[in-house]
Amino acid sequence: MTTALGGLPPYVYGTTRLGDESLPREQRLAMARTVLDAGLWIHTSDQYGDALQVLGEAIAEREEAPATIVKIGGGTADDVRSTILANIGPLGVDGVALGQLSPVSGLERSLAEGDARVLDGLRQLKSEGLVGRFVLEIFPWTSEAPLAALEAGHLDDLVDGFILYINPLQRFASNPLWDALQDRGSALISMRTVAGNDVRALRDVPGAAWRSYLRERAAEIAPIFGRSGVGDWAEFCVRFALGLPGVRSTVGSTSRREHLDAYLRLTRAAVPPLPQDVVDEILALHRRWSDETDVHAEPWTM
Ligand SMILES: NC(=O)c1ccc[n+]([C@@H]2O[C@H](COP(=O)([O-])OP(=O)(O)OC[C@H]3O[C@@H](n4cnc5c(N)ncnc54)[C@H](OP(=O)(O)O)[C@@H]3O)[C@@H](O)[C@H]2O)c1
């Protein structure tokens, strides 16, 4: 497998906030223009409200389209083709740079068993230029098939890396899959840069954590963050994610210019990793949380 995912920038702008219809559309459009002006890669999906339409409007005003990571679905190559088309239509672009495959809807079996018809069909989408490269999305409850496929070599020359939640509160792969990815030096894209909010808000503000497990984890992480000497939660998170072996980019979302500027300031120069003892403490928590909670969760409830 190609493990490089070369060319990815350290910070990728995720577009959930662009599709957040509780914010005025003009504000979201202005943010889209700012993000495109900054030349950022975009992570998007037709599942994020009207984010594609907002982005499409901003893209249409420009000569150059941004590079995109697009969450695509489907159990067969034809399904995957349809979802790519459903995304690139509103964006007004010819293809996606990175297609994020989700191992559900039967695709998990095809990957684990090496179904040549499906895998060759996916390669065909690359040779047509509809998608540049593929990454495979991982969750704790979908980790088994990717691990089997990885070990059987069925992802070779098809999938260039893996994309999953990685932040101080979440490392969303089963422990065996995580170990296999680290052993192989696989390229990774981390999502949910700050776990959705400032750690102290997640811990202390009622309703800030959308599930109680995040509040409990924030209570365990906040003292480690405090002891680290890093004053800013976003900086702590960016340095944590990008300091892990294999992680090429972190995908975060914001509707605020000042938050975006802070991410860009942080990632414009080389990002220093967190002290190793801080990282080790967090990794030990991840390993425990994964076994105790994540892999037992009802799918898609975390
Ligand atoms: N399965 C999937 O493919 C999947 C799932 C989840 C996410 N994603 C991708 O990952 C992207 C990021 O995910 P996410 O939005 O869940 O996670 P996130 O980036 O960790 O959290 C975004 C939230 O955190 C706030 N925030 C941003 N920077 C902050 C800062 N410096 N201090 C305090 N709060 C801050 C934002 O509010 P403000 O707007 O006020 O800044 C926003 O509400 C998504 O947009 C999406 O592209 C993909």
PDB file of C-alpha atoms in Angstrom, residues 15 18 32 36 42-46 48 50-62 64-72 83-98:
ATOM      1  CA  THR A  15     -17.627  22.021   6.290  1.00  0.00           C
ATOM      2  CA  LEU A  18     -20.974  25.826   6.412  1.00  0.00           C
ATOM      3  CA  ALA A  32     -16.576  29.733   2.466  1.00  0.00           C
ATOM      4  CA  LEU A  36     -11.142  29.360  -0.512  1.00  0.00           C
ATOM      5  CA  ILE A  42     -12.046  21.132   1.988  1.00  0.00           C
ATOM      6  CA  HIS A  43     -13.664  18.108   3.652  1.00  0.00           C
ATOM      7  CA  THR A  44     -17.322  17.891   2.718  1.00  0.00           C
ATOM      8  CA  SER A  45     -20.372  15.726   2.165  1.00  0.00           C
ATOM      9  CA  ASP A  46     -23.930  15.960   0.934  1.00  0.00           C
ATOM     10  CA  TYR A  48     -23.885  18.483   5.869  1.00  0.00           C
ATOM     11  CA  ASP A  50     -26.661  22.809   2.372  1.00  0.00           C
ATOM     12  CA  ALA A  51     -22.859  23.014   2.714  1.00  0.00           C
ATOM     13  CA  LEU A  52     -22.334  21.809  -0.874  1.00  0.00           C
ATOM     14  CA  GLN A  53     -24.589  24.544  -2.246  1.00  0.00           C
ATOM     15  CA  VAL A  54     -22.882  27.248  -0.144  1.00  0.00           C
ATOM     16  CA  LEU A  55     -19.485  26.022  -1.251  1.00  0.00           C
ATOM     17  CA  GLY A  56     -20.627  25.657  -4.860  1.00  0.00           C
ATOM     18  CA  GLU A  57     -21.692  29.304  -4.901  1.00  0.00           C
ATOM     19  CA  ALA A  58     -18.309  30.422  -3.543  1.00  0.00           C
ATOM     20  CA  ILE A  59     -16.413  28.127  -5.955  1.00  0.00           C
ATOM     21  CA  ALA A  60     -18.363  29.464  -8.956  1.00  0.00           C
ATOM     22  CA  GLU A  61     -16.986  32.958  -8.264  1.00  0.00           C
ATOM     23  CA  ARG A  62     -13.403  31.744  -8.780  1.00  0.00           C
ATOM     24  CA  GLU A  64      -9.669  27.591  -9.475  1.00  0.00           C
ATOM     25  CA  ALA A  65     -11.561  24.924  -7.574  1.00  0.00           C
ATOM     26  CA  PRO A  66     -10.253  23.683  -4.202  1.00  0.00           C
ATOM     27  CA  ALA A  67      -8.993  20.162  -3.562  1.00  0.00           C
ATOM     28  CA  THR A  68     -11.704  18.195  -1.810  1.00  0.00           C
ATOM     29  CA  ILE A  69     -11.988  15.225   0.500  1.00  0.00           C
ATOM     30  CA  VAL A  70     -15.515  13.930   0.039  1.00  0.00           C
ATOM     31  CA  LYS A  71     -17.347  11.410   2.148  1.00  0.00           C
ATOM     32  CA  ILE A  72     -18.842   8.968  -0.321  1.00  0.00           C
ATOM     33  CA  THR A  83     -22.444   9.438  -4.632  1.00  0.00           C
ATOM     34  CA  ILE A  84     -19.381  11.128  -6.136  1.00  0.00           C
ATOM     35  CA  LEU A  85     -21.603  12.612  -8.855  1.00  0.00           C
ATOM     36  CA  ALA A  86     -24.168  13.713  -6.248  1.00  0.00           C
ATOM     37  CA  ASN A  87     -21.417  15.653  -4.460  1.00  0.00           C
ATOM     38  CA  ILE A  88     -19.483  17.148  -7.358  1.00  0.00           C
ATOM     39  CA  GLY A  89     -22.665  18.384  -9.097  1.00  0.00           C
ATOM     40  CA  PRO A  90     -23.531  21.039  -6.485  1.00  0.00           C
ATOM     41  CA  LEU A  91     -19.841  21.869  -6.011  1.00  0.00           C
ATOM     42  CA  GLY A  92     -19.412  22.432  -9.744  1.00  0.00           C
ATOM     43  CA  VAL A  93     -16.126  20.495  -9.882  1.00  0.00           C
ATOM     44  CA  ASP A  94     -15.011  17.637 -12.160  1.00  0.00           C
ATOM     45  CA  GLY A  95     -13.834  15.199  -9.520  1.00  0.00           C
ATOM     46  CA  VAL A  96     -12.682  14.777  -5.941  1.00  0.00           C
ATOM     47  CA  ALA A  97      -9.066  14.662  -4.799  1.00  0.00           C
ATOM     48  CA  LEU A  98      -9.710  12.118  -2.046  1.00  0.00           C
TER      49      LEU A  98
END
